[in-house]
Amino acid sequence: MKNITVLTGAGISAESGIRTFRDSDGLWENHRVEDVASPQGFAKNPVLVWDFYKARYQQSLDAEPNPAHYALTRLEEHFGDSFNLITQNVDGLHIRAGNTRVYEMHGRLAMAFCSSCRSKTATSELDFSQKIPICTTCGGNMRADIVWFGEIPYYLYEIDEILKNTDFLLILGTSGVVYPAAGFVMTAKIFGATTIAVNLEEPENRRYLDEFYPGKCGELVPQIVDKLIQNYGGR
Ligand code: OAD
């Protein structure tokens, strides 16, 4: 069976109503990225940062997976252990759609951890009555389980192994600007994979792509998935 790997970014959730990052002049909901997505920003103004992540968490709960997410669950059903999904998204929509082989490399809004003792708690369990939720184990400040700028993404070792062994890398809805994810296409290509992308605009790393389909994930991904299943079988 062929190994199929998918890398997703904010564009795949756009049709679920979640705004992408680079469509508003580098501002996230009117905040500068470094104010709300860095350890320094959190140290300076934890209340602002928590207000931002509470709003993003609520937005993710209100959103529903779209046809592109569901197409990827079909791909996993067919390819089983030969399928892996790496996502830069923190909205949890792939898991809600039914994918299980998911690597959430930038963390997830649904979890938080203590900035002192690092114990984890579901965001839904946090007590927000104090504005900054407090760790019930050690009394430290809880923070969103999101990989901020200057921090190291999760699962990099596992992802490297997956990329080196994949036959196809499907890159969906990402601008190809933020590393290390933007460099995954190079690893896969050097190790012999066919690289295919769908995005509204040409991604920054276009030169490493064998095929690029400009357009919306919700429209194009189900078609590409049908073709992969038809041509490479699976279950
Ligand atoms: P970006 O906002 O940089 O890119 C999203 C891409 O999706 C853009 O190139 C859009 O053109 C495209 N797009 C929008 N709607 C689409 C649709 N319906 N179908 C297809 N493409 C569409 O988001 P990412 O590449 O995911 O990091 O950004 C990568 C990382 O940068 C994020 O994970 C985040 C951010 O800083 C962290 O939070 C650590």
mmCIF file of C-alpha atoms and ligand atoms in Angstrom:
data_model
loop_
_atom_site.group_PDB
_atom_site.id
_atom_site.type_symbol
_atom_site.label_atom_id
_atom_site.label_comp_id
_atom_site.label_asym_id
_atom_site.label_seq_id
_atom_site.Cartn_x
_atom_site.Cartn_y
_atom_site.Cartn_z
ATOM 1 C CA MET A 1 0.000 0.000 0.000
ATOM 2 C CA LYS A 2 1.212 3.539 -0.777
ATOM 3 C CA ASN A 3 1.963 5.829 2.167
ATOM 4 C CA ILE A 4 -0.051 9.017 2.098
ATOM 5 C CA THR A 5 0.730 12.026 4.268
ATOM 6 C CA VAL A 6 -1.331 15.184 4.537
ATOM 7 C CA LEU A 7 -0.156 18.548 5.882
ATOM 8 C CA THR A 8 -2.877 21.081 6.597
ATOM 9 C CA GLY A 9 -2.947 24.767 7.487
ATOM 10 C CA ALA A 10 -5.503 27.434 8.282
ATOM 11 C CA GLY A 11 -6.932 27.430 4.730
ATOM 12 C CA ILE A 12 -8.636 24.059 5.256
ATOM 13 C CA SER A 13 -10.678 25.517 8.114
ATOM 14 C CA ALA A 14 -11.544 28.769 6.298
ATOM 15 C CA GLU A 15 -14.756 27.271 4.883
ATOM 16 C CA SER A 16 -15.714 26.292 8.435
ATOM 17 C CA GLY A 17 -15.688 30.011 9.254
ATOM 18 C CA ILE A 18 -12.309 30.207 11.006
ATOM 19 C CA ARG A 19 -10.179 33.058 9.713
ATOM 20 C CA THR A 20 -6.715 32.353 8.390
ATOM 21 C CA PHE A 21 -3.711 34.188 9.818
ATOM 22 C CA ARG A 22 -2.332 35.997 6.835
ATOM 23 C CA ASP A 23 -5.519 37.568 5.522
ATOM 24 C CA SER A 24 -5.476 40.611 7.787
ATOM 25 C CA ASP A 25 -2.102 42.359 7.487
ATOM 26 C CA GLY A 26 -0.406 40.170 10.060
ATOM 27 C CA LEU A 27 -2.961 41.022 12.736
ATOM 28 C CA TRP A 28 -4.959 38.347 14.548
ATOM 29 C CA GLU A 29 -8.325 39.741 15.554
ATOM 30 C CA ASN A 30 -6.601 43.168 15.743
ATOM 31 C CA HIS A 31 -3.694 41.976 17.879
ATOM 32 C CA ARG A 32 -0.069 41.883 16.861
ATOM 33 C CA VAL A 33 1.076 38.280 16.575
ATOM 34 C CA GLU A 34 3.937 38.748 19.036
ATOM 35 C CA ASP A 35 1.561 40.150 21.687
ATOM 36 C CA VAL A 36 -0.706 37.091 21.732
ATOM 37 C CA ALA A 37 1.442 34.242 20.420
ATOM 38 C CA SER A 38 4.761 34.394 22.237
ATOM 39 C CA PRO A 39 5.993 33.539 25.742
ATOM 40 C CA GLN A 40 7.056 37.201 26.093
ATOM 41 C CA GLY A 41 3.547 38.382 25.211
ATOM 42 C CA PHE A 42 2.070 36.054 27.843
ATOM 43 C CA ALA A 43 4.536 37.231 30.504
ATOM 44 C CA LYS A 44 3.652 40.857 29.724
ATOM 45 C CA ASN A 45 -0.127 40.577 29.573
ATOM 46 C CA PRO A 46 -1.560 37.144 30.440
ATOM 47 C CA VAL A 47 -5.117 38.499 30.679
ATOM 48 C CA LEU A 48 -5.037 39.776 27.081
ATOM 49 C CA VAL A 49 -3.531 36.504 25.864
ATOM 50 C CA TRP A 50 -6.169 34.431 27.687
ATOM 51 C CA ASP A 51 -8.983 36.626 26.344
ATOM 52 C CA PHE A 52 -7.627 35.980 22.857
ATOM 53 C CA TYR A 53 -7.391 32.186 23.306
ATOM 54 C CA LYS A 54 -10.771 31.929 25.054
ATOM 55 C CA ALA A 55 -12.319 33.626 22.014
ATOM 56 C CA ARG A 56 -10.461 31.345 19.603
ATOM 57 C CA TYR A 57 -11.461 28.267 21.635
ATOM 58 C CA GLN A 58 -15.124 29.306 21.588
ATOM 59 C CA GLN A 59 -14.887 29.978 17.834
ATOM 60 C CA SER A 60 -13.486 26.470 17.287
ATOM 61 C CA LEU A 61 -16.369 24.942 19.267
ATOM 62 C CA ASP A 62 -18.912 26.889 17.207
ATOM 63 C CA ALA A 63 -17.336 25.772 13.893
ATOM 64 C CA GLU A 64 -18.136 22.517 12.110
ATOM 65 C CA PRO A 65 -15.809 20.424 9.933
ATOM 66 C CA ASN A 66 -16.338 21.019 6.194
ATOM 67 C CA PRO A 67 -16.190 18.675 3.153
ATOM 68 C CA ALA A 68 -12.375 18.878 3.013
ATOM 69 C CA HIS A 69 -12.070 17.613 6.604
ATOM 70 C CA TYR A 70 -14.530 14.793 5.910
ATOM 71 C CA ALA A 71 -12.679 13.810 2.713
ATOM 72 C CA LEU A 72 -9.563 13.252 4.842
ATOM 73 C CA THR A 73 -11.460 10.899 7.149
ATOM 74 C CA ARG A 74 -12.352 8.863 4.049
ATOM 75 C CA LEU A 75 -8.680 8.809 3.105
ATOM 76 C CA GLU A 76 -7.774 7.438 6.552
ATOM 77 C CA GLU A 77 -10.557 4.824 6.355
ATOM 78 C CA HIS A 78 -9.056 3.565 3.089
ATOM 79 C CA PHE A 79 -5.372 3.802 3.834
ATOM 80 C CA GLY A 80 -5.382 2.973 7.573
ATOM 81 C CA ASP A 81 -1.851 2.829 9.008
ATOM 82 C CA SER A 82 -0.423 4.075 5.702
ATOM 83 C CA PHE A 83 -2.123 7.427 6.291
ATOM 84 C CA ASN A 84 -0.867 10.260 8.507
ATOM 85 C CA LEU A 85 -2.221 13.753 8.989
ATOM 86 C CA ILE A 86 0.041 16.558 10.210
ATOM 87 C CA THR A 87 -1.742 19.781 11.014
ATOM 88 C CA GLN A 88 -0.636 23.272 11.941
ATOM 89 C CA ASN A 89 -4.208 23.989 13.010
ATOM 90 C CA VAL A 90 -5.191 24.137 16.656
ATOM 91 C CA ASP A 91 -8.968 24.090 16.131
ATOM 92 C CA GLY A 92 -9.444 20.325 16.601
ATOM 93 C CA LEU A 93 -11.648 20.036 13.490
ATOM 94 C CA HIS A 94 -9.737 17.069 12.016
ATOM 95 C CA ILE A 95 -10.330 15.038 15.167
ATOM 96 C CA ARG A 96 -13.970 16.143 15.339
ATOM 97 C CA ALA A 97 -14.391 15.039 11.699
ATOM 98 C CA GLY A 98 -13.154 11.572 12.679
ATOM 99 C CA ASN A 99 -9.441 11.396 11.819
ATOM 100 C CA THR A 100 -7.387 9.585 14.441
ATOM 101 C CA ARG A 101 -3.857 9.525 12.979
ATOM 102 C CA VAL A 102 -3.402 13.254 13.594
ATOM 103 C CA TYR A 103 -0.255 15.108 14.669
ATOM 104 C CA GLU A 104 -1.287 18.517 16.001
ATOM 105 C CA MET A 105 2.175 20.030 15.713
ATOM 106 C CA HIS A 106 1.166 23.496 16.989
ATOM 107 C CA GLY A 107 -0.908 22.202 19.907
ATOM 108 C CA ARG A 108 -4.645 22.482 20.469
ATOM 109 C CA LEU A 109 -7.062 25.053 21.850
ATOM 110 C CA ALA A 110 -8.937 22.370 23.777
ATOM 111 C CA MET A 111 -5.981 21.844 26.147
ATOM 112 C CA ALA A 112 -3.994 24.015 28.528
ATOM 113 C CA PHE A 113 -0.921 23.419 30.646
ATOM 114 C CA CYS A 114 0.678 24.974 33.693
ATOM 115 C CA SER A 115 3.528 27.344 32.875
ATOM 116 C CA SER A 116 5.282 26.246 36.126
ATOM 117 C CA CYS A 117 4.753 22.480 36.568
ATOM 118 C CA ARG A 118 3.452 21.740 33.024
ATOM 119 C CA SER A 119 0.539 19.580 34.188
ATOM 120 C CA LYS A 120 -2.207 19.472 31.560
ATOM 121 C CA THR A 121 -5.909 20.293 31.908
ATOM 122 C CA ALA A 122 -8.728 20.428 29.358
ATOM 123 C CA THR A 123 -9.630 24.052 28.575
ATOM 124 C CA SER A 124 -13.271 23.218 29.350
ATOM 125 C CA GLU A 125 -12.235 22.346 32.941
ATOM 126 C CA LEU A 126 -10.441 25.640 33.658
ATOM 127 C CA ASP A 127 -11.815 28.119 36.173
ATOM 128 C CA PHE A 128 -11.880 31.516 34.468
ATOM 129 C CA SER A 129 -13.406 33.387 37.405
ATOM 130 C CA GLN A 130 -9.936 34.850 38.208
ATOM 131 C CA LYS A 131 -9.272 35.982 34.577
ATOM 132 C CA ILE A 132 -6.090 33.889 34.499
ATOM 133 C CA PRO A 133 -6.813 30.236 35.305
ATOM 134 C CA ILE A 134 -4.629 28.828 38.076
ATOM 135 C CA CYS A 135 -3.074 25.361 38.165
ATOM 136 C CA THR A 136 -4.883 23.182 40.724
ATOM 137 C CA THR A 137 -1.663 21.219 41.338
ATOM 138 C CA CYS A 138 0.891 23.988 42.030
ATOM 139 C CA GLY A 139 -0.893 27.353 41.807
ATOM 140 C CA GLY A 140 1.032 28.490 38.703
ATOM 141 C CA ASN A 141 -0.522 30.298 35.734
ATOM 142 C CA MET A 142 -2.181 28.007 33.208
ATOM 143 C CA ARG A 143 -1.570 28.786 29.528
ATOM 144 C CA ALA A 144 -3.075 27.558 26.293
ATOM 145 C CA ASP A 145 -1.440 24.395 24.907
ATOM 146 C CA ILE A 146 -0.374 26.239 21.774
ATOM 147 C CA VAL A 147 3.134 26.307 20.327
ATOM 148 C CA TRP A 148 4.006 29.984 20.294
ATOM 149 C CA PHE A 149 6.630 31.750 18.231
ATOM 150 C CA GLY A 150 10.070 30.915 19.570
ATOM 151 C CA GLU A 151 8.884 27.494 20.861
ATOM 152 C CA ILE A 152 9.523 24.085 19.347
ATOM 153 C CA PRO A 153 6.612 22.366 17.559
ATOM 154 C CA TYR A 154 5.420 18.972 18.779
ATOM 155 C CA TYR A 155 6.157 15.584 17.158
ATOM 156 C CA LEU A 156 9.078 16.789 15.010
ATOM 157 C CA TYR A 157 10.894 13.442 15.278
ATOM 158 C CA GLU A 158 7.801 11.415 14.311
ATOM 159 C CA ILE A 159 6.984 13.841 11.503
ATOM 160 C CA ASP A 160 10.488 13.571 10.059
ATOM 161 C CA GLU A 161 10.168 9.762 9.927
ATOM 162 C CA ILE A 162 6.738 10.009 8.293
ATOM 163 C CA LEU A 163 7.976 12.465 5.645
ATOM 164 C CA LYS A 164 10.965 10.306 4.759
ATOM 165 C CA ASN A 165 8.730 7.287 4.195
ATOM 166 C CA THR A 166 5.802 8.812 2.384
ATOM 167 C CA ASP A 167 4.908 8.260 -1.285
ATOM 168 C CA PHE A 168 2.580 11.277 -1.425
ATOM 169 C CA LEU A 169 2.529 14.539 0.453
ATOM 170 C CA LEU A 170 -0.727 16.447 0.117
ATOM 171 C CA ILE A 171 -0.405 20.044 1.358
ATOM 172 C CA LEU A 172 -3.712 21.775 1.961
ATOM 173 C CA GLY A 173 -4.514 25.388 2.798
ATOM 174 C CA THR A 174 -1.168 26.656 4.012
ATOM 175 C CA SER A 175 0.782 29.675 2.851
ATOM 176 C CA GLY A 176 4.129 27.864 3.177
ATOM 177 C CA VAL A 177 5.584 30.739 5.169
ATOM 178 C CA VAL A 178 6.010 29.407 8.710
ATOM 179 C CA TYR A 179 8.877 26.983 9.361
ATOM 180 C CA PRO A 180 9.473 24.186 10.113
ATOM 181 C CA ALA A 181 6.164 23.128 8.465
ATOM 182 C CA ALA A 182 6.978 25.109 5.320
ATOM 183 C CA GLY A 183 10.087 22.941 4.871
ATOM 184 C CA PHE A 184 8.335 19.550 5.116
ATOM 185 C CA VAL A 185 7.767 19.558 1.360
ATOM 186 C CA MET A 186 11.543 19.594 0.799
ATOM 187 C CA THR A 187 12.157 16.572 3.032
ATOM 188 C CA ALA A 188 9.379 14.578 1.367
ATOM 189 C CA LYS A 189 10.592 15.534 -2.095
ATOM 190 C CA ILE A 190 14.239 14.704 -1.402
ATOM 191 C CA PHE A 191 13.116 11.282 -0.161
ATOM 192 C CA GLY A 192 11.146 10.636 -3.339
ATOM 193 C CA ALA A 193 7.546 11.610 -2.599
ATOM 194 C CA THR A 194 5.145 13.169 -5.077
ATOM 195 C CA THR A 195 4.134 16.553 -3.645
ATOM 196 C CA ILE A 196 0.721 18.068 -4.324
ATOM 197 C CA ALA A 197 -0.837 21.254 -2.945
ATOM 198 C CA VAL A 198 -4.234 22.949 -2.881
ATOM 199 C CA ASN A 199 -4.358 26.597 -1.840
ATOM 200 C CA LEU A 200 -6.205 29.749 -2.840
ATOM 201 C CA GLU A 201 -2.968 31.442 -3.760
ATOM 202 C CA GLU A 202 0.399 30.089 -4.842
ATOM 203 C CA PRO A 203 2.295 29.002 -1.695
ATOM 204 C CA GLU A 204 5.757 30.389 -0.974
ATOM 205 C CA ASN A 205 7.341 26.952 -1.427
ATOM 206 C CA ARG A 206 5.743 26.340 -4.862
ATOM 207 C CA ARG A 207 9.043 25.246 -6.436
ATOM 208 C CA TYR A 208 9.065 22.010 -4.406
ATOM 209 C CA LEU A 209 5.582 21.016 -5.556
ATOM 210 C CA ASP A 210 4.983 18.539 -8.366
ATOM 211 C CA GLU A 211 1.357 19.620 -8.716
ATOM 212 C CA PHE A 212 -0.400 22.764 -7.530
ATOM 213 C CA TYR A 213 -4.181 23.219 -7.695
ATOM 214 C CA PRO A 214 -5.334 26.782 -7.049
ATOM 215 C CA GLY A 215 -8.766 26.878 -5.410
ATOM 216 C CA LYS A 216 -10.794 26.086 -2.333
ATOM 217 C CA CYS A 217 -10.062 23.032 -0.210
ATOM 218 C CA GLY A 218 -13.778 22.305 0.297
ATOM 219 C CA GLU A 219 -14.210 21.917 -3.452
ATOM 220 C CA LEU A 220 -10.916 20.363 -4.577
ATOM 221 C CA VAL A 221 -9.893 18.062 -1.719
ATOM 222 C CA PRO A 222 -12.856 15.640 -2.065
ATOM 223 C CA GLN A 223 -11.993 15.229 -5.777
ATOM 224 C CA ILE A 224 -8.288 14.617 -5.124
ATOM 225 C CA VAL A 225 -9.138 12.130 -2.373
ATOM 226 C CA ASP A 226 -11.469 10.237 -4.742
ATOM 227 C CA LYS A 227 -8.635 9.972 -7.271
ATOM 228 C CA LEU A 228 -6.106 8.751 -4.702
ATOM 229 C CA ILE A 229 -8.536 6.090 -3.494
ATOM 230 C CA GLN A 230 -9.367 5.051 -7.071
ATOM 231 C CA ASN A 231 -5.732 4.888 -8.214
ATOM 232 C CA TYR A 232 -4.004 3.538 -5.147
ATOM 233 C CA GLY A 233 -6.774 1.441 -3.693
ATOM 234 C CA GLY A 234 -6.526 1.145 -0.018
ATOM 235 C CA ARG A 235 -9.133 -0.940 1.726
HETATM 236 P P1 OAD B 1 -1.895 31.150 6.668
HETATM 237 O O1 OAD B 1 -2.966 32.105 7.121
HETATM 238 O O2 OAD B 1 -0.496 31.653 6.603
HETATM 239 O O3 OAD B 1 -2.241 30.589 5.232
HETATM 240 C C1 OAD B 1 -3.502 30.084 4.927
HETATM 241 C C2 OAD B 1 -3.540 29.911 3.421
HETATM 242 O O4 OAD B 1 -4.802 29.343 3.109
HETATM 243 C C3 OAD B 1 -3.405 31.196 2.619
HETATM 244 O O5 OAD B 1 -2.343 31.072 1.688
HETATM 245 C C4 OAD B 1 -4.764 31.344 1.904
HETATM 246 O O6 OAD B 1 -4.631 31.787 0.567
HETATM 247 C C5 OAD B 1 -5.256 29.918 1.898
HETATM 248 N N1 OAD B 1 -6.724 29.760 1.918
HETATM 249 C C6 OAD B 1 -7.666 30.534 2.487
HETATM 250 N N2 OAD B 1 -8.884 30.010 2.333
HETATM 251 C C7 OAD B 1 -8.726 28.850 1.632
HETATM 252 C C8 OAD B 1 -9.606 27.838 1.152
HETATM 253 N N3 OAD B 1 -10.921 27.893 1.360
HETATM 254 N N4 OAD B 1 -9.077 26.792 0.472
HETATM 255 C C9 OAD B 1 -7.726 26.731 0.234
HETATM 256 N N5 OAD B 1 -6.854 27.649 0.664
HETATM 257 C C10 OAD B 1 -7.341 28.687 1.366
HETATM 258 O O7 OAD B 1 -2.006 29.873 7.627
HETATM 259 P P2 OAD B 1 -0.974 28.716 7.867
HETATM 260 O O8 OAD B 1 -0.160 28.461 6.658
HETATM 261 O O9 OAD B 1 -1.723 27.610 8.479
HETATM 262 O O10 OAD B 1 1.185 29.159 13.858
HETATM 263 O O11 OAD B 1 -0.057 29.374 8.967
HETATM 264 C C11 OAD B 1 0.935 28.610 9.557
HETATM 265 C C12 OAD B 1 1.113 28.989 10.999
HETATM 266 O O12 OAD B 1 1.310 30.381 11.087
HETATM 267 C C13 OAD B 1 -0.081 28.745 11.874
HETATM 268 O O13 OAD B 1 -0.181 27.413 12.332
HETATM 269 C C14 OAD B 1 0.148 29.672 13.005
HETATM 270 C C15 OAD B 1 0.603 30.894 12.235
HETATM 271 O O14 OAD B 1 1.429 31.713 12.847
HETATM 272 C C16 OAD B 1 0.988 29.079 15.171
HETATM 273 O O15 OAD B 1 -0.051 29.384 15.724
HETATM 274 C C17 OAD B 1 2.177 28.571 15.904
#
